[in-house]
Coordinates of C-alpha atoms in Angstrom, one line a residue:
X1 CA -78.2 -39.5 57.5
X2 CA -78.5 -42.8 58.9
X3 CA -82.1 -44.1 59.3
X4 CA -83.8 -44.0 56.3
X5 CA -86.9 -46.3 55.6
X6 CA -86.4 -48.3 52.2
X7 CA -88.8 -50.2 50.4
X8 CA -88.2 -53.8 50.4
X9 CA -87.8 -56.4 47.6
X10 CA -91.3 -58.3 47.7
X11 CA -93.0 -56.2 50.2
X12 CA -95.1 -53.0 49.9
X13 CA -93.2 -50.1 50.3
X14 CA -93.2 -47.9 53.6
X15 CA -92.2 -44.2 53.3
X16 CA -93.1 -42.2 56.7
X17 CA -93.8 -38.7 56.0
X18 CA -96.9 -36.6 55.4
X19 CA -98.8 -37.6 52.4
X20 CA -97.5 -40.8 51.6
X21 CA -98.6 -42.6 48.5
X22 CA -101.1 -45.3 48.9
X23 CA -99.8 -48.7 50.1
X24 CA -99.8 -51.8 47.3
X25 CA -100.0 -55.3 47.8
X26 CA -97.6 -55.7 45.6
X27 CA -94.2 -53.7 46.5
X28 CA -92.4 -54.9 43.0
X29 CA -95.6 -53.4 40.8
X30 CA -95.3 -49.9 43.5
X31 CA -91.7 -49.9 42.6
X32 CA -92.2 -50.0 38.9
X33 CA -94.8 -47.0 39.1
X34 CA -92.6 -45.0 41.3
X35 CA -89.9 -45.8 38.3
X36 CA -92.1 -44.3 35.8
X37 CA -93.1 -41.0 37.3
X38 CA -88.8 -40.2 38.5
X39 CA -88.6 -40.8 34.7
X40 CA -91.4 -38.3 33.7
X41 CA -89.7 -35.7 36.5
X42 CA -86.3 -36.6 34.9
X43 CA -87.8 -35.9 31.5
X44 CA -88.6 -32.4 32.2
X45 CA -85.4 -31.5 32.9
X46 CA -83.4 -33.4 30.3
X47 CA -85.9 -31.4 27.8
X48 CA -85.8 -27.9 29.5
X49 CA -81.3 -28.5 29.1
X50 CA -81.6 -29.5 25.6
X51 CA -84.4 -27.6 23.9
X52 CA -82.5 -24.2 24.3
X53 CA -79.7 -25.7 21.7
X54 CA -81.3 -25.4 18.5
X55 CA -83.1 -21.8 19.5
X56 CA -79.1 -19.9 20.7
X57 CA -78.8 -18.3 16.8
X58 CA -82.9 -17.0 17.4
X59 CA -82.0 -15.8 21.2
X60 CA -78.9 -14.3 19.5
X61 CA -80.9 -12.7 16.0
X62 CA -83.6 -11.1 18.8
X63 CA -81.9 -9.6 22.2
X64 CA -78.6 -9.4 21.1
X65 CA -76.4 -10.4 23.8
X66 CA -72.6 -10.2 23.9
X67 CA -70.6 -13.7 23.6
X68 CA -70.5 -13.5 27.6
X69 CA -74.0 -12.7 27.6
X70 CA -74.7 -16.0 24.9
X71 CA -72.7 -17.6 27.7
X72 CA -74.5 -17.1 31.1
X73 CA -77.9 -17.9 29.0
X74 CA -77.0 -21.3 28.1
X75 CA -75.0 -21.5 31.6
X76 CA -77.0 -20.2 34.4
X77 CA -79.0 -23.0 34.0
X78 CA -76.1 -25.8 35.4
X79 CA -74.5 -23.4 37.2
X80 CA -77.4 -22.5 39.9
X81 CA -78.6 -26.4 39.5
X82 CA -74.8 -27.7 40.7
X83 CA -74.3 -25.3 43.2
X84 CA -77.9 -26.1 45.0
X85 CA -77.8 -29.5 44.4
X86 CA -76.2 -30.4 47.3
X87 CA -78.3 -28.1 49.4
X88 CA -81.3 -29.1 48.2
X89 CA -80.6 -33.1 47.9
X90 CA -79.3 -33.6 51.5
X91 CA -82.5 -31.4 52.9
X92 CA -85.0 -33.6 50.9
X93 CA -83.2 -36.3 52.8
X94 CA -84.9 -34.2 56.0
X95 CA -88.1 -32.5 54.7
X96 CA -89.0 -35.4 52.6
X97 CA -87.9 -35.9 49.1
X98 CA -91.1 -35.7 47.2
X99 CA -91.9 -32.6 49.1
X100 CA -88.7 -31.0 47.5
X101 CA -89.4 -32.4 44.2
X102 CA -93.1 -30.7 43.9
X103 CA -91.8 -27.5 44.9
X104 CA -88.9 -27.5 42.4
X105 CA -92.0 -28.4 39.7
X106 CA -93.7 -25.5 40.5
X107 CA -90.8 -22.9 40.2
X108 CA -89.5 -24.7 37.3
X109 CA -93.3 -23.7 35.7
X110 CA -93.1 -20.0 37.2
X111 CA -89.4 -19.5 35.8
X112 CA -90.4 -21.1 32.2
X113 CA -93.2 -18.4 32.0
X114 CA -90.4 -15.9 32.5
X115 CA -87.8 -17.2 30.3
X116 CA -90.6 -17.2 27.6
X117 CA -91.7 -13.6 27.8
X118 CA -88.0 -12.2 28.4
X119 CA -87.0 -8.8 26.6
X120 CA -83.5 -8.4 27.6
X121 CA -80.1 -10.9 28.1
X122 CA -80.5 -9.7 32.0
X123 CA -84.4 -10.9 32.5
X124 CA -83.3 -14.2 30.6
X125 CA -79.9 -15.3 32.6
X126 CA -82.1 -14.8 35.5
X127 CA -84.7 -16.7 34.5
X128 CA -82.4 -19.8 33.2
X129 CA -80.9 -19.2 36.8
X130 CA -84.4 -19.8 38.9
X131 CA -84.8 -23.0 36.0
X132 CA -81.6 -24.1 37.7
X133 CA -82.6 -23.4 41.1
X134 CA -85.7 -25.7 40.3
X135 CA -83.7 -28.6 38.5
X136 CA -81.8 -28.7 41.9
X137 CA -84.7 -29.5 43.5
X138 CA -85.5 -32.2 41.0
X139 CA -82.9 -34.3 39.7
X140 CA -81.2 -35.5 43.6
X141 CA -84.7 -36.7 44.1
X142 CA -85.2 -39.0 41.4
X143 CA -82.1 -40.4 41.6
X144 CA -82.1 -41.1 45.8
X145 CA -85.8 -42.0 45.5
X146 CA -85.2 -44.9 42.5
X147 CA -82.2 -45.7 44.9
X148 CA -84.6 -46.0 48.4
X149 CA -87.3 -47.8 46.1
X150 CA -84.6 -50.2 44.1
X151 CA -82.2 -52.4 46.8
X152 CA -81.7 -55.2 44.6
X153 CA -78.7 -54.4 42.5
X154 CA -80.1 -56.3 39.5
X155 CA -83.3 -54.3 39.7
X156 CA -81.8 -51.2 40.5
X157 CA -79.4 -51.7 37.5
X158 CA -82.4 -51.9 34.7
X159 CA -83.8 -48.8 36.8
X160 CA -80.7 -47.1 36.2
X161 CA -80.9 -48.0 32.4
X162 CA -84.3 -46.7 32.3
X163 CA -83.5 -44.0 34.0
X164 CA -80.9 -42.9 32.0
X165 CA -82.7 -43.5 28.6
X166 CA -85.5 -41.4 29.8
X167 CA -82.9 -38.9 29.7
X168 CA -81.6 -39.5 26.1
X169 CA -85.3 -39.5 25.2
X170 CA -85.5 -35.9 26.4
X171 CA -82.3 -34.8 24.9
X172 CA -83.7 -36.3 21.2
X173 CA -87.1 -34.6 22.0
X174 CA -86.0 -31.6 23.2
X175 CA -84.1 -30.4 19.9
X176 CA -87.3 -31.7 18.0
X177 CA -89.4 -30.3 20.0
X178 CA -87.4 -26.6 20.0
X179 CA -86.7 -26.8 15.7
X180 CA -90.5 -27.7 16.1
X181 CA -92.2 -24.4 18.0
X182 CA -89.4 -22.4 16.0
X183 CA -90.4 -22.9 12.8
X184 CA -93.8 -21.6 13.4
X185 CA -93.2 -19.3 17.0
X186 CA -91.2 -17.4 18.4
X187 CA -88.2 -18.6 20.2
X188 CA -89.8 -18.2 23.8
X189 CA -92.2 -20.8 22.8
X190 CA -89.4 -23.3 23.5
X191 CA -90.0 -22.5 27.3
X192 CA -93.7 -22.6 27.3
X193 CA -93.8 -26.0 26.8
X194 CA -92.8 -27.1 30.6
X195 CA -95.7 -25.3 31.9
X196 CA -98.7 -27.9 30.8
X197 CA -95.9 -30.6 31.8
X198 CA -95.3 -29.2 35.1
X199 CA -98.9 -29.1 36.0
X200 CA -99.7 -32.0 35.1
X201 CA -96.7 -33.1 36.9
X202 CA -97.7 -31.9 40.3
X203 CA -100.9 -34.1 40.9
X204 CA -99.9 -36.7 39.3
X205 CA -96.9 -36.5 41.7
X206 CA -98.3 -35.7 44.8
X207 CA -100.8 -38.3 43.9
X208 CA -98.3 -41.0 42.8
X209 CA -95.1 -40.7 44.4
X210 CA -94.4 -41.8 47.8
X211 CA -92.6 -39.6 50.2
X212 CA -89.0 -40.7 51.5
X213 CA -87.6 -38.9 54.7
X214 CA -84.1 -39.8 56.3
X215 CA -83.9 -41.1 59.4
X216 CA -82.7 -37.5 60.1
X217 CA -80.1 -38.3 63.5
X218 CA -78.4 -34.6 64.1
X219 CA -79.8 -31.2 63.1
X220 CA -79.2 -30.4 59.4
X221 CA -76.0 -29.1 58.4
X222 CA -77.6 -25.4 57.0
X223 CA -74.2 -23.6 57.1
X224 CA -72.5 -26.3 55.4
X225 CA -74.9 -26.1 52.9
X226 CA -74.5 -22.8 51.7
X227 CA -70.9 -23.0 52.3
X228 CA -71.2 -25.7 49.6
X229 CA -73.5 -23.8 47.2
X230 CA -71.4 -20.4 47.6
X231 CA -68.5 -23.0 47.2
X232 CA -69.7 -24.4 44.2
X233 CA -70.7 -21.3 42.4
X234 CA -67.8 -19.0 42.9
X235 CA -65.1 -21.6 41.6
X236 CA -68.2 -22.6 38.8
X237 CA -68.9 -18.4 38.1
X238 CA -64.5 -17.9 38.0
X239 CA -64.1 -20.5 35.2
X240 CA -67.0 -19.5 33.3
X241 CA -64.8 -15.7 32.9
X242 CA -62.1 -17.6 32.5
X243 CA -63.6 -19.0 29.7
X244 CA -64.6 -16.1 28.4
X245 CA -61.4 -14.6 27.8
X246 CA -61.1 -12.8 30.7
X247 CA -58.6 -15.4 32.4
X248 CA -56.3 -12.9 34.1
X249 CA -58.9 -10.6 35.3
X250 CA -59.3 -10.2 39.3
X251 CA -63.4 -10.3 38.6
X252 CA -62.5 -13.9 37.8
X253 CA -59.9 -15.3 39.8
X254 CA -61.0 -13.3 43.0
X255 CA -64.8 -15.5 43.3
X256 CA -62.6 -19.2 42.2
X257 CA -60.3 -18.8 45.0
X258 CA -62.9 -17.7 47.3
X259 CA -65.0 -20.8 45.8
X260 CA -62.1 -23.2 46.2
X261 CA -61.5 -21.8 49.9
X262 CA -65.2 -22.1 51.1
X263 CA -65.5 -25.8 49.5
X264 CA -62.2 -26.4 51.4
X265 CA -64.0 -25.0 54.4
X266 CA -67.0 -27.0 53.7
X267 CA -65.4 -30.2 53.4
X268 CA -63.4 -29.6 56.5
X269 CA -66.4 -28.6 58.4
X270 CA -68.2 -32.1 57.0
X271 CA -65.0 -34.3 58.1
X272 CA -65.4 -33.1 62.3
X273 CA -68.8 -33.4 62.1
X274 CA -70.7 -36.6 63.7
X275 CA -73.6 -36.4 61.3
X276 CA -72.4 -34.6 58.2
X277 CA -74.1 -33.7 54.9
X278 CA -71.6 -35.7 52.9
X279 CA -69.7 -39.0 54.0
X280 CA -66.3 -38.1 52.5
X281 CA -65.5 -41.8 53.3
X282 CA -67.6 -42.6 50.6
X283 CA -66.1 -40.3 48.3
X284 CA -62.7 -41.5 49.1
X285 CA -63.5 -45.1 47.8
X286 CA -62.5 -46.2 44.3
X287 CA -65.4 -46.9 42.7
X288 CA -67.6 -44.3 44.4
X289 CA -65.2 -41.2 43.5
X290 CA -63.6 -42.9 40.8
X291 CA -67.6 -43.4 39.2
X292 CA -67.9 -39.1 40.4
X293 CA -64.8 -37.9 38.3
X294 CA -65.5 -40.4 35.2
X295 CA -68.9 -38.2 35.1
X296 CA -67.1 -34.7 35.2
X297 CA -64.8 -36.0 32.2
X298 CA -67.2 -37.3 30.3
X299 CA -69.7 -34.5 30.5
X300 CA -67.3 -31.4 30.2
X301 CA -65.6 -33.5 27.0
X302 CA -68.9 -33.4 25.7
X303 CA -71.3 -31.0 27.0
X304 CA -69.7 -27.8 25.0
X305 CA -69.6 -30.1 21.6
X306 CA -73.4 -30.3 21.8
X307 CA -73.9 -26.5 21.9
X308 CA -71.4 -26.1 18.9
X309 CA -72.9 -29.3 16.7
X310 CA -76.1 -26.9 16.7
X311 CA -73.9 -23.9 15.6
X312 CA -72.5 -25.9 12.9
X313 CA -75.5 -27.5 11.2
X314 CA -77.3 -24.1 11.7
X315 CA -74.4 -21.6 10.7
X316 CA -72.4 -23.5 8.3
X317 CA -74.3 -26.3 6.7
X318 CA -77.5 -23.8 6.5
X319 CA -79.9 -26.6 8.1
X320 CA -83.4 -25.4 9.7
X321 CA -83.7 -25.6 13.5
X322 CA -86.1 -28.6 12.8
X323 CA -83.4 -30.6 10.2
X324 CA -81.0 -30.3 13.2
X325 CA -83.1 -31.8 15.5
X326 CA -83.9 -34.2 13.1
X327 CA -80.2 -34.2 12.5
X328 CA -78.9 -34.7 15.8
X329 CA -81.7 -37.3 17.0
X330 CA -79.4 -40.3 15.9
X331 CA -77.1 -39.7 19.0
X332 CA -80.2 -39.5 21.3
X333 CA -82.1 -43.0 19.8
X334 CA -78.5 -44.4 20.1
X335 CA -78.2 -43.7 23.7
X336 CA -81.9 -44.6 24.6
X337 CA -80.3 -48.3 22.8
X338 CA -77.3 -48.3 25.3
X339 CA -79.5 -47.4 28.3
X340 CA -81.9 -50.1 28.1
X341 CA -78.6 -52.2 27.4
X342 CA -76.9 -51.0 29.9
X343 CA -78.0 -53.3 32.5
X344 CA -77.0 -56.4 30.4
X345 CA -73.9 -54.6 29.3
X346 CA -72.5 -54.0 33.0
X347 CA -73.0 -58.0 33.9
X348 CA -71.1 -59.1 30.9
X349 CA -68.2 -56.9 31.0
X350 CA -68.3 -55.5 34.4
X351 CA -67.6 -51.5 35.7
X352 CA -64.1 -51.1 34.9
X353 CA -64.7 -52.6 30.9
X354 CA -67.8 -51.1 30.3
X355 CA -66.7 -47.6 31.9
X356 CA -63.4 -47.6 29.7
X357 CA -65.0 -49.1 26.9
X358 CA -67.7 -46.4 26.4
X359 CA -64.9 -43.6 26.9
X360 CA -62.8 -45.2 24.4
X361 CA -65.7 -45.6 21.5
X362 CA -67.0 -41.8 22.4
X363 CA -63.6 -40.8 21.5
X364 CA -63.2 -42.5 18.5
X365 CA -66.2 -41.2 17.5
X366 CA -65.7 -37.4 18.4
X367 CA -62.5 -38.3 16.5
X368 CA -64.4 -39.1 12.9
X369 CA -66.4 -36.0 13.1
X370 CA -62.9 -34.5 12.6
X371 CA -63.5 -35.2 8.9
X372 CA -66.8 -33.0 8.8
X373 CA -66.0 -29.5 6.6
X374 CA -68.2 -26.5 5.0
X375 CA -69.9 -29.4 2.6
X376 CA -72.3 -31.4 3.9
X377 CA -72.1 -35.3 4.9
X378 CA -74.6 -36.9 6.6
X379 CA -72.8 -40.3 6.5
X380 CA -70.5 -39.4 8.7
X381 CA -72.4 -37.1 10.6
X382 CA -75.0 -40.1 11.1
X383 CA -72.1 -42.8 12.0
X384 CA -70.7 -39.9 14.4
X385 CA -73.3 -39.0 16.2
X386 CA -74.5 -43.1 16.8
X387 CA -71.4 -43.6 18.2
X388 CA -71.1 -40.5 20.3
X389 CA -74.3 -41.6 21.6
X390 CA -73.8 -45.1 22.4
X391 CA -70.3 -44.9 24.3
X392 CA -71.7 -41.7 26.5
X393 CA -74.8 -43.1 27.6
X394 CA -72.3 -46.1 27.9
X395 CA -70.0 -44.5 30.1
X396 CA -72.5 -42.3 31.9
X397 CA -74.4 -45.7 32.7
X398 CA -71.5 -47.3 34.2
X399 CA -70.6 -44.1 36.3
X400 CA -74.0 -43.8 38.0
X401 CA -74.9 -47.6 38.5
X402 CA -71.5 -47.5 40.0
X403 CA -71.7 -44.7 42.1
X404 CA -75.0 -45.6 43.2
X405 CA -74.6 -49.2 44.5
X406 CA -71.3 -48.1 46.4
X407 CA -73.2 -45.8 48.3
X408 CA -75.6 -46.7 51.5
X409 CA -79.0 -46.0 51.3
X410 CA -79.3 -43.7 53.9
X411 CA -76.7 -41.5 52.1
X412 CA -78.7 -41.7 48.9
X413 CA -79.9 -38.0 48.6
X414 CA -76.2 -37.0 49.6
X415 CA -74.6 -39.6 47.3
X416 CA -77.5 -38.6 44.5
X417 CA -76.9 -34.8 44.7
X418 CA -72.8 -35.6 44.6
X419 CA -73.2 -37.8 40.9
X420 CA -75.9 -35.0 39.4
X421 CA -73.3 -31.8 41.2
X422 CA -70.3 -33.7 38.8
X423 CA -72.5 -33.8 35.8
X424 CA -73.5 -30.2 36.2
X425 CA -70.2 -28.9 37.5
X426 CA -68.7 -30.9 34.4
X427 CA -71.5 -29.0 32.0
X428 CA -70.1 -25.7 32.8
X429 CA -66.4 -26.3 33.1
X430 CA -66.9 -28.3 29.7
X431 CA -68.8 -25.6 28.0
X432 CA -66.2 -22.9 29.4
X433 CA -63.4 -24.8 28.8
X434 CA -64.2 -26.2 25.3
X435 CA -66.0 -22.7 24.0
X436 CA -62.1 -21.1 25.5
X437 CA -60.6 -23.3 22.9
X438 CA -63.0 -22.7 19.7
X439 CA -62.6 -19.0 20.7
X440 CA -59.4 -19.3 20.7
X441 CA -58.9 -21.3 17.4
X442 CA -61.7 -18.7 15.2
X443 CA -61.7 -15.7 16.3
X444 CA -57.7 -15.2 15.0
X445 CA -58.2 -16.1 11.5
X446 CA -61.1 -14.0 11.2
X447 CA -59.3 -11.1 13.0
X448 CA -56.5 -12.0 10.2
X449 CA -59.4 -9.8 7.2
X450 CA -58.6 -7.0 8.5
X451 CA -57.4 -4.6 5.3
X452 CA -58.3 -7.4 2.5
X453 CA -61.2 -6.7 0.5
X454 CA -61.5 -3.8 2.0
X455 CA -62.9 -5.5 5.6
X456 CA -62.8 -2.8 8.3
X457 CA -60.8 -3.5 11.4
X458 CA -63.5 -3.0 13.4
X459 CA -65.7 -5.1 11.8
X460 CA -63.1 -7.9 11.8
X461 CA -63.2 -7.6 15.6
X462 CA -66.4 -7.9 16.0
X463 CA -66.8 -11.0 13.5
X464 CA -64.3 -12.5 15.6
X465 CA -66.2 -12.6 18.7
X466 CA -68.5 -15.7 17.4
X467 CA -70.0 -16.8 13.9
X468 CA -73.4 -15.6 14.2
X469 CA -72.0 -12.0 15.1
X470 CA -69.8 -12.6 11.6
X471 CA -72.3 -13.1 9.6
X472 CA -74.4 -10.2 10.9
X473 CA -71.7 -8.1 10.1
X474 CA -70.8 -9.5 6.8
X475 CA -74.6 -8.6 5.8
X476 CA -73.8 -5.0 6.4
X477 CA -70.8 -4.7 4.7
X478 CA -71.1 -4.4 0.8
X479 CA -69.8 -6.3 -2.0
X480 CA -66.6 -8.2 -2.2
X481 CA -65.6 -7.3 1.8
X482 CA -68.9 -9.0 3.2
X483 CA -68.2 -12.2 1.2
X484 CA -64.6 -12.3 2.3
X485 CA -65.6 -11.7 6.3
X486 CA -68.3 -14.4 5.7
X487 CA -65.8 -17.3 3.8
X488 CA -63.0 -16.5 6.3
X489 CA -65.6 -17.0 9.7
X490 CA -67.1 -19.9 8.0
X491 CA -63.8 -21.8 7.4
X492 CA -62.4 -20.3 11.0
X493 CA -65.4 -22.1 12.8
X494 CA -65.0 -25.3 10.7
X495 CA -61.4 -25.1 11.8
X496 CA -62.1 -23.9 15.4
X497 CA -64.3 -27.3 15.8
X498 CA -61.4 -29.3 14.7
X499 CA -58.8 -28.1 17.3
X500 CA -61.9 -28.6 20.1
X501 CA -62.6 -31.7 19.2
X502 CA -59.3 -33.1 19.0
X503 CA -59.2 -31.2 22.7
X504 CA -62.2 -33.9 23.6
X505 CA -61.0 -37.1 22.1
X506 CA -58.3 -36.1 24.6
X507 CA -60.1 -36.0 27.7
X508 CA -62.3 -38.6 26.6
X509 CA -58.9 -41.0 26.6
X510 CA -57.9 -39.7 29.7
X511 CA -61.3 -41.0 31.2
X512 CA -60.8 -44.2 29.8
X513 CA -57.6 -44.3 32.0
X514 CA -59.1 -43.4 35.3
X515 CA -61.9 -46.2 34.7
X516 CA -59.2 -48.8 35.5
X517 CA -59.7 -48.1 39.1
X518 CA -63.2 -49.5 38.9
X519 CA -64.1 -52.6 40.2
X520 CA -63.6 -55.8 37.7
X521 CA -66.6 -57.8 38.0
X522 CA -69.9 -56.3 39.6
X523 CA -70.0 -57.2 43.6
X524 CA -72.7 -59.1 45.3
X525 CA -75.9 -57.0 46.2
X526 CA -77.1 -57.3 49.3
X527 CA -81.3 -57.5 49.1
X528 CA -83.5 -56.1 52.0
X529 CA -83.2 -59.6 53.8
X530 CA -79.5 -59.0 54.9
X531 CA -78.3 -62.0 53.1
X532 CA -75.4 -61.4 50.6
X533 CA -75.7 -62.3 46.7
X534 CA -72.4 -63.8 45.6
X535 CA -73.3 -64.6 42.6
X536 CA -71.2 -63.7 39.9
X537 CA -71.9 -60.8 37.2
X538 CA -74.1 -63.2 34.6
X539 CA -76.2 -64.3 37.5
X540 CA -76.8 -61.0 38.7
X541 CA -77.7 -58.9 35.1
X542 CA -78.6 -61.9 33.3
X543 CA -82.5 -61.9 33.5
X544 CA -82.7 -58.1 32.8
X545 CA -85.1 -58.4 30.6
X546 CA -87.0 -60.7 32.4
X547 CA -86.9 -58.1 35.2
X548 CA -88.1 -55.3 32.8
X549 CA -91.3 -57.2 31.1
X550 CA -92.1 -58.1 35.0
X551 CA -91.6 -54.6 36.1
X552 CA -93.9 -53.0 33.2
X553 CA -96.4 -56.0 33.6
X554 CA -96.6 -55.6 37.2
X555 CA -97.4 -51.9 36.5

């Protein structure tokens, strides 16, 4: 993947390929305009990833999916996205990143329409899978183009901070918009919002985004891309089956082992090829490999909690979807602040301290949330969510910046695909793992009500699947039996949430230890002119504020 044309600092970006964007006399202005468009692309994906969280109870009531189907409705998106990121990330290097991005927009719009009007869990799962394919086209393109047009590390650190802050904005807008729509419309409306956004993004992307392609030495390894996609799909599918309580089933271990075998073949094939899709020599570098591992741990520890938090706020505290979105807003606002301050923190602390500190702050936030119960404690929730958002974004910013800076520019597509694959893999594994922990802690307490206060054994067994299902079963029971089942289910959910929070905190502290392998200080960046900057962190990141002002002004 060598030979990629990059945007030079102080010069107009030169991107070969069909439909290249108009040249600007000021290359810096061109870079910041591109950043705005890339952030808009990311916003679409971020909104779609979170907008469903507040709609899960409504989906459950309307479509009545089983517990495994409910997990698939949430997880089909990250499963397909994670499986195909390497395929589309490297394909974009060869065919053009903008071209793949625009195809992703179109597919996203079509899949959103199908999801909005799904009449069964199976159709909704399929539509979510198509959304994942579209996301796999969009996500690597945003990061790889960003890496291309910001070769200087000082500007790139600021750009990554803005990029990650926009992701936090999407996380904030998703639940709020979803909650607002659910107040007035049916749950399918949370998907319809994608269609006008995509309709606007298609012409804007075609007009404003530069085409960016790799020099393309050697043929694109189509077989390797398929091996990676199939292997990742098999591994995540097996993990999801295990998370649904089928740990010892053949249908769990067969795809898991087959996926692991395919990934092993993929790695071996890439190591032997002169022009691999993924340069595993880069992955073995301490900064790159550790950053990828820390991304997995961060998302694995927290993504399941986001879904559980929405269920806790709605089903335990009885908040409306809109109120739930507002309660989650402090988390996203804190994440936005951390993203905007990321370049400054990186300059002051260095990658190692920044990422490790982010893990510790996030673990403290998670532990503080073990104080929640069946009664509303808004002060504790707001404080915990603020710490959670700031620590999470600090960690992810340091990881992404270190990962992108370690990868050579000509491998930006593959590097972006690896980073986003790590994120999506962590998301899928996190929901499965933490969902399994939650189910293991929740179900026994509910099923123990069988025979007490007139609760039938069949009713307690059904109620042990989820809190939402427990409420439905309790509503069909008379008097004391329904009340006893509802009380037991609510208490068991809170107890299970506490156990899940403790497991999550342990994973985060493990990430803090892993972060000690990152570089202590920011290494000198190599501008396009070829002369390396050897200044310390303060010299390289201290003018982030002026860079932001200059970038906005020039745009």
